[in-house]
């Protein structure tokens, strides 16, 4: 149990073409369905979204082809189940059709206090940290996980 802690997940994707291009039409058509699936999944807490109901217009970097996905979950297991064992996986398997391969970590996980909603700036810092230092309690991946902090002395690690 992660008493008092939730798992933040942030990932970037580099689009092969603009979202308006026919190559991405089937991706765009799946966005709302997949977002609703995530919202209804066990352990889901929060999803970053604009007034449009998704994050496709958010560009945290100078590269306009990079889009974000940013969520908070009750546990790493809940996120893992949604990502790899729900209908989300159908869309995930097609990612190479829509997104370019990148040579850097594009997904980062970290623990946040249950009452904290992380910002895109915070997420960018975590992802940059992961790319510079590798997996640590500050920023990690599914493959190299760290448990939620257990007491106040470790809070600064997660926040």
Coordinates of N, CA and C in Angstrom, one line a residue:
X1 N 0.8 -1.2 0.0 CA 0.0 0.0 0.0 C 0.9 1.2 0.0
X2 N 0.5 2.3 -0.7 CA 1.2 3.5 -0.8 C 0.6 4.6 0.0
X3 N 0.3 4.4 1.2 CA -0.4 5.4 2.1 C 0.2 6.8 1.9
X4 N -0.7 7.7 1.4 CA -0.3 9.1 1.3 C 0.4 9.4 0.0
X5 N 0.6 8.4 -0.9 CA 1.4 8.6 -2.1 C 0.7 8.1 -3.3
X6 N 0.8 8.8 -4.4 CA 0.3 8.4 -5.7 C 1.5 8.4 -6.7
X7 N 1.3 7.7 -7.8 CA 2.3 7.6 -8.8 C 2.0 8.5 -10.0
X8 N 3.0 9.4 -10.3 CA 2.8 10.3 -11.5 C 3.5 9.6 -12.7
X9 N 2.9 9.7 -13.8 CA 3.4 9.2 -15.1 C 3.4 10.3 -16.1
X10 N 4.5 10.4 -16.8 CA 4.6 11.4 -17.8 C 5.4 10.8 -19.0
X11 N 4.9 11.0 -20.2 CA 5.6 10.5 -21.3 C 5.4 11.4 -22.5
X12 N 6.4 11.4 -23.4 CA 6.4 12.2 -24.6 C 6.3 11.3 -25.8
X13 N 5.8 11.8 -26.9 CA 5.8 11.1 -28.1 C 6.1 12.1 -29.2
X14 N 7.0 11.7 -30.1 CA 7.4 12.5 -31.3 C 6.6 12.1 -32.5
X15 N 5.6 13.0 -32.9 CA 4.7 12.7 -34.0 C 5.5 12.6 -35.3
X16 N 5.1 11.6 -36.2 CA 5.7 11.5 -37.5 C 5.2 12.6 -38.4
X17 N 4.0 13.1 -38.2 CA 3.3 14.1 -39.0 C 2.5 15.0 -38.0
X18 N 2.0 16.1 -38.5 CA 1.1 16.9 -37.7 C -0.2 16.1 -37.4
X19 N -0.8 16.4 -36.3 CA -2.1 15.7 -35.9 C -3.2 15.8 -37.0
X20 N -3.1 16.8 -37.8 CA -4.1 16.9 -38.9 C -3.8 16.1 -40.1
X21 N -2.6 15.4 -40.2 CA -2.3 14.6 -41.3 C -3.0 13.3 -41.3
X22 N -3.4 12.8 -42.5 CA -4.2 11.6 -42.6 C -3.5 10.4 -41.9
X23 N -2.1 10.4 -41.9 CA -1.4 9.3 -41.3 C -1.7 9.1 -39.8
X24 N -2.1 10.2 -39.1 CA -2.5 10.1 -37.7 C -4.0 10.1 -37.5
X25 N -4.8 10.0 -38.5 CA -6.2 10.0 -38.3 C -6.7 8.9 -37.4
X26 N -6.2 7.7 -37.5 CA -6.7 6.7 -36.6 C -6.2 6.9 -35.2
X27 N -5.0 7.5 -35.0 CA -4.6 7.8 -33.6 C -5.5 8.8 -33.0
X28 N -5.7 9.9 -33.8 CA -6.6 11.0 -33.3 C -8.0 10.5 -32.9
X29 N -8.5 9.6 -33.7 CA -9.8 9.0 -33.5 C -9.9 8.2 -32.2
X30 N -8.8 7.7 -31.8 CA -8.7 6.8 -30.6 C -8.5 7.6 -29.3
X31 N -8.1 8.9 -29.4 CA -7.7 9.6 -28.2 C -8.8 9.7 -27.1
X32 N -10.0 10.1 -27.5 CA -11.1 10.2 -26.5 C -11.4 8.8 -25.9
X33 N -11.5 7.8 -26.7 CA -11.8 6.5 -26.2 C -10.8 6.0 -25.2
X34 N -9.5 6.2 -25.5 CA -8.4 5.7 -24.6 C -8.4 6.5 -23.3
X35 N -8.6 7.8 -23.5 CA -8.7 8.7 -22.3 C -9.8 8.3 -21.4
X36 N -11.0 8.0 -21.9 CA -12.1 7.6 -21.1 C -11.9 6.2 -20.5
X37 N -11.2 5.3 -21.2 CA -10.8 4.0 -20.7 C -9.9 4.2 -19.5
X38 N -8.9 5.1 -19.6 CA -8.0 5.3 -18.5 C -8.7 6.0 -17.3
X39 N -9.6 7.0 -17.6 CA -10.3 7.6 -16.5 C -11.2 6.7 -15.7
X40 N -11.7 5.6 -16.3 CA -12.6 4.6 -15.7 C -11.8 3.4 -15.1
X41 N -10.5 3.4 -15.3 CA -9.7 2.3 -14.8 C -9.5 2.3 -13.3
X42 N -9.4 1.1 -12.7 CA -9.1 1.0 -11.3 C -7.8 1.7 -11.0
X43 N -7.8 2.5 -9.9 CA -6.5 3.2 -9.5 C -6.2 4.5 -10.2
X44 N -7.0 4.9 -11.2 CA -6.8 6.2 -11.9 C -7.2 7.3 -10.9
X45 N -6.3 8.4 -10.9 CA -6.5 9.5 -10.1 C -6.8 10.8 -10.9
X46 N -5.9 11.1 -11.9 CA -6.0 12.4 -12.5 C -5.3 12.3 -13.9
X47 N -5.7 13.1 -14.8 CA -5.1 13.2 -16.1 C -5.0 14.7 -16.5
X48 N -3.8 15.0 -17.0 CA -3.6 16.4 -17.5 C -4.5 16.6 -18.8
X49 N -5.2 17.7 -18.8 CA -6.0 18.0 -20.0 C -6.3 19.4 -20.1
X50 N -6.4 19.9 -21.3 CA -6.8 21.3 -21.6 C -8.3 21.3 -21.8
X51 N -8.9 22.4 -22.1 CA -10.3 22.6 -22.3 C -10.9 21.6 -23.4
X52 N -10.0 21.1 -24.3 CA -10.4 20.2 -25.3 C -10.6 18.8 -24.7
X53 N -10.2 18.6 -23.5 CA -10.4 17.2 -22.9 C -9.2 16.3 -23.1
X54 N -8.1 16.8 -23.7 CA -6.9 16.0 -23.8 C -5.7 16.9 -23.7
X55 N -4.5 16.4 -24.0 CA -3.3 17.2 -23.9 C -2.6 17.4 -25.2
X56 N -3.3 17.1 -26.3 CA -2.6 17.1 -27.6 C -2.1 18.5 -28.1
X57 N -2.6 19.6 -27.5 CA -2.2 20.9 -27.8 C -1.0 21.4 -27.0
X58 N -0.6 20.7 -26.0 CA 0.4 21.1 -25.1 C 1.8 20.7 -25.7
X59 N 2.6 21.7 -25.8 CA 4.0 21.5 -26.4 C 5.0 22.0 -25.4
X60 N 5.6 21.2 -24.5 CA 6.5 21.6 -23.5 C 7.9 21.9 -24.0
X61 N 8.2 21.6 -25.2 CA 9.5 21.8 -25.7 C 9.4 22.6 -27.0
X62 N 10.5 23.0 -27.5 CA 10.6 23.8 -28.7 C 10.1 23.0 -30.0
X63 N 10.2 21.7 -29.9 CA 9.9 20.8 -31.0 C 8.4 20.6 -31.0
X64 N 7.7 21.2 -32.0 CA 6.2 21.1 -32.1 C 5.7 19.7 -32.4
X65 N 6.6 18.8 -32.7 CA 6.1 17.4 -33.0 C 6.0 16.6 -31.7
X66 N 6.4 17.1 -30.6 CA 6.4 16.4 -29.3 C 5.1 16.7 -28.6
X67 N 4.3 15.6 -28.3 CA 3.1 15.7 -27.5 C 3.3 15.0 -26.2
X68 N 2.4 15.2 -25.2 CA 2.5 14.7 -23.9 C 1.4 13.8 -23.5
X69 N 1.6 12.9 -22.6 CA 0.6 12.1 -21.9 C 1.0 12.2 -20.4
X70 N 0.1 12.6 -19.5 CA 0.5 12.9 -18.1 C -0.7 12.5 -17.2
X71 N -0.4 11.5 -16.4 CA -1.5 11.0 -15.5 C -0.9 10.7 -14.1
X72 N -1.9 10.5 -13.1 CA -1.5 10.1 -11.8 C -2.4 8.9 -11.4
X73 N -1.8 8.0 -10.7 CA -2.4 6.7 -10.4 C -2.2 6.4 -8.9
X74 N -3.1 5.5 -8.4 CA -2.9 5.1 -7.0 C -1.7 4.3 -6.8
X75 N -1.3 3.5 -7.8 CA -0.1 2.6 -7.6 C 0.5 2.4 -9.0
X76 N 1.7 1.8 -8.9 CA 2.4 1.4 -10.2 C 1.7 0.2 -10.8
X77 N 1.1 -0.6 -10.0 CA 0.4 -1.8 -10.5 C -0.8 -1.4 -11.3
X78 N -1.6 -0.4 -10.8 CA -2.8 0.1 -11.4 C -2.4 0.7 -12.8
X79 N -1.3 1.5 -12.9 CA -0.9 2.0 -14.2 C -0.4 0.9 -15.1
X80 N 0.3 0.0 -14.6 CA 0.8 -1.2 -15.4 C -0.4 -1.9 -16.0
X81 N -1.4 -2.2 -15.2 CA -2.6 -2.9 -15.6 C -3.3 -2.2 -16.8
X82 N -3.5 -0.9 -16.6 CA -4.1 -0.1 -17.7 C -3.2 -0.1 -18.9
X83 N -1.9 0.1 -18.8 CA -1.0 0.3 -19.9 C -0.9 -1.0 -20.7
X84 N -0.8 -2.2 -20.1 CA -0.5 -3.4 -20.8 C -1.5 -4.5 -20.7
X85 N -2.6 -4.3 -19.9 CA -3.6 -5.3 -19.8 C -5.0 -4.8 -20.0
X86 N -5.2 -3.7 -20.7 CA -6.5 -3.2 -21.0 C -6.6 -2.9 -22.5
X87 N -7.7 -2.4 -23.0 CA -7.8 -2.1 -24.4 C -6.8 -1.1 -24.9
X88 N -6.2 -0.4 -23.9 CA -5.1 0.6 -24.3 C -4.0 -0.1 -25.1
X89 N -3.7 -1.3 -24.8 CA -2.6 -2.0 -25.4 C -2.8 -2.1 -26.9
X90 N -4.1 -2.2 -27.4 CA -4.3 -2.2 -28.9 C -3.8 -1.0 -29.6
X91 N -4.0 0.2 -28.9 CA -3.5 1.4 -29.5 C -1.9 1.5 -29.3
X92 N -1.5 1.1 -28.1 CA 0.0 1.1 -27.8 C 0.8 0.3 -28.9
X93 N 0.2 -0.8 -29.3 CA 1.0 -1.6 -30.3 C 1.1 -0.9 -31.6
X94 N 0.3 0.0 -31.9 CA 0.4 0.8 -33.2 C 1.3 2.0 -33.1
X95 N 1.9 2.2 -32.0 CA 2.7 3.5 -31.8 C 3.7 3.8 -32.8
X96 N 4.4 2.8 -33.4 CA 5.4 3.0 -34.4 C 4.9 3.6 -35.7
X97 N 3.6 3.4 -35.9 CA 3.0 3.9 -37.1 C 2.9 5.5 -37.0
X98 N 2.7 5.9 -35.8 CA 2.4 7.4 -35.6 C 3.5 8.2 -35.0
X99 N 4.4 7.5 -34.3 CA 5.5 8.2 -33.5 C 6.8 7.8 -34.0
X100 N 7.8 8.7 -34.0 CA 9.1 8.4 -34.4 C 9.9 7.8 -33.2
X101 N 10.9 7.0 -33.5 CA 11.7 6.4 -32.5 C 12.6 7.5 -31.9
X102 N 12.8 7.6 -30.6 CA 13.7 8.6 -30.0 C 14.8 7.8 -29.3
X103 N 16.0 8.4 -29.1 CA 17.1 7.8 -28.5 C 17.3 8.2 -27.0
X104 N 16.2 8.6 -26.4 CA 16.2 9.0 -25.0 C 15.0 8.5 -24.3
X105 N 15.1 8.4 -23.0 CA 13.9 8.0 -22.2 C 12.8 9.0 -22.4
X106 N 11.6 8.4 -22.8 CA 10.5 9.3 -23.0 C 9.4 9.1 -22.0
X107 N 9.6 8.2 -21.1 CA 8.6 7.9 -20.0 C 9.3 8.0 -18.7
X108 N 8.6 8.7 -17.7 CA 9.2 8.8 -16.4 C 8.1 8.6 -15.4
X109 N 8.4 7.9 -14.3 CA 7.5 7.7 -13.1 C 8.1 8.3 -11.9
X110 N 7.3 8.8 -11.0 CA 7.8 9.3 -9.7 C 6.6 9.4 -8.7
X111 N 6.9 9.4 -7.4 CA 5.9 9.4 -6.4 C 5.6 10.9 -6.0
X112 N 4.3 11.1 -5.8 CA 3.8 12.4 -5.4 C 2.9 12.2 -4.2
X113 N 2.9 13.2 -3.3 CA 1.9 13.1 -2.2 C 0.5 13.0 -2.8
X114 N -0.4 12.3 -2.1 CA -1.7 12.0 -2.6 C -2.5 13.3 -2.9
X115 N -2.2 14.4 -2.2 CA -2.9 15.6 -2.3 C -2.2 16.6 -3.3
X116 N -1.2 16.1 -4.0 CA -0.5 17.0 -4.9 C -0.8 16.7 -6.4
X117 N -1.1 17.7 -7.2 CA -1.2 17.5 -8.6 C 0.0 18.1 -9.3
X118 N 0.8 17.3 -9.9 CA 2.1 17.7 -10.5 C 1.8 18.6 -11.7
X119 N 2.8 19.4 -12.0 CA 2.8 20.3 -13.2 C 3.6 19.7 -14.3
X120 N 3.4 20.3 -15.5 CA 4.2 19.9 -16.7 C 5.7 20.2 -16.5
X121 N 5.9 21.4 -15.8 CA 7.3 21.8 -15.5 C 8.0 20.8 -14.6
X122 N 7.2 20.3 -13.6 CA 7.8 19.3 -12.7 C 8.0 18.0 -13.5
X123 N 7.1 17.6 -14.3 CA 7.3 16.4 -15.1 C 8.5 16.5 -16.0
X124 N 8.7 17.6 -16.7 CA 9.8 17.8 -17.6 C 11.1 17.7 -16.8
X125 N 11.1 18.3 -15.6 CA 12.4 18.2 -14.7 C 12.6 16.7 -14.4
X126 N 11.6 15.9 -14.0 CA 11.8 14.5 -13.7 C 12.3 13.7 -14.9
X127 N 11.8 14.0 -16.1 CA 12.2 13.3 -17.3 C 13.7 13.7 -17.6
X128 N 14.0 14.9 -17.5 CA 15.4 15.4 -17.8 C 16.3 14.7 -16.8
X129 N 15.9 14.6 -15.5 CA 16.7 14.0 -14.5 C 16.9 12.5 -14.8
X130 N 15.9 11.8 -15.2 CA 16.0 10.4 -15.6 C 17.0 10.2 -16.8
X131 N 16.9 11.1 -17.7 CA 17.8 11.0 -18.9 C 19.3 11.3 -18.5
X132 N 19.5 12.2 -17.5 CA 20.8 12.5 -17.1 C 21.4 11.6 -16.2
X133 N 20.7 11.1 -15.2 CA 21.2 10.3 -14.1 C 20.8 8.8 -14.1
X134 N 19.8 8.4 -15.0 CA 19.3 7.1 -14.9 C 18.2 7.0 -13.8
X135 N 17.7 5.8 -13.6 CA 16.6 5.6 -12.7 C 17.1 5.8 -11.2
X136 N 16.4 6.6 -10.5 CA 16.7 6.9 -9.1 C 15.3 7.0 -8.4
X137 N 15.2 7.1 -7.1 CA 13.9 7.3 -6.5 C 13.3 8.6 -6.9
X138 N 14.0 9.6 -7.5 CA 13.5 10.8 -7.9 C 12.8 10.7 -9.3
X139 N 13.2 9.8 -10.1 CA 12.7 9.6 -11.5 C 13.0 8.2 -11.9
X140 N 12.0 7.4 -12.3 CA 12.3 6.0 -12.6 C 11.4 5.5 -13.7
X141 N 11.5 4.2 -14.0 CA 10.7 3.6 -15.1 C 10.0 2.3 -14.6
X142 N 9.2 1.7 -15.5 CA 8.6 0.4 -15.1 C 9.7 -0.6 -14.9
X143 N 10.8 -0.6 -15.7 CA 11.8 -1.6 -15.6 C 12.7 -1.4 -14.4
X144 N 12.9 -0.2 -13.9 CA 13.7 0.1 -12.7 C 12.8 0.9 -11.7
X145 N 12.0 0.2 -10.9 CA 11.1 0.8 -10.0 C 11.6 1.1 -8.7
X146 N 11.0 2.1 -8.0 CA 11.4 2.4 -6.6 C 10.0 2.5 -5.9
X147 N 10.0 2.0 -4.6 CA 8.8 2.1 -3.8 C 8.5 3.5 -3.4
X148 N 7.2 3.7 -3.0 CA 6.8 5.0 -2.5 C 7.5 5.2 -1.2
X149 N 7.8 6.5 -0.9 CA 8.4 6.8 0.4 C 7.6 6.3 1.5
X150 N 8.2 6.0 2.6 CA 7.5 5.4 3.8 C 7.4 6.4 4.9
X151 N 8.2 7.5 5.0 CA 8.1 8.4 6.1 C 8.5 9.8 5.6
X152 N 8.3 10.8 6.5 CA 8.6 12.2 6.2 C 10.1 12.4 5.9
X153 N 11.0 11.6 6.4 CA 12.4 11.8 6.1 C 12.7 11.5 4.6
X154 N 11.9 10.8 3.9 CA 12.1 10.5 2.5 C 11.2 11.3 1.6
X155 N 10.4 12.2 2.2 CA 9.5 13.0 1.3 C 10.3 13.8 0.3
X156 N 11.4 14.4 0.7 CA 12.1 15.2 -0.3 C 12.6 14.4 -1.5
X157 N 12.7 13.1 -1.4 CA 13.1 12.3 -2.5 C 12.0 12.3 -3.6
X158 N 10.7 12.2 -3.1 CA 9.6 12.1 -4.0 C 9.2 13.5 -4.5
X159 N 9.3 14.5 -3.7 CA 8.8 15.8 -4.1 C 9.9 16.6 -4.6

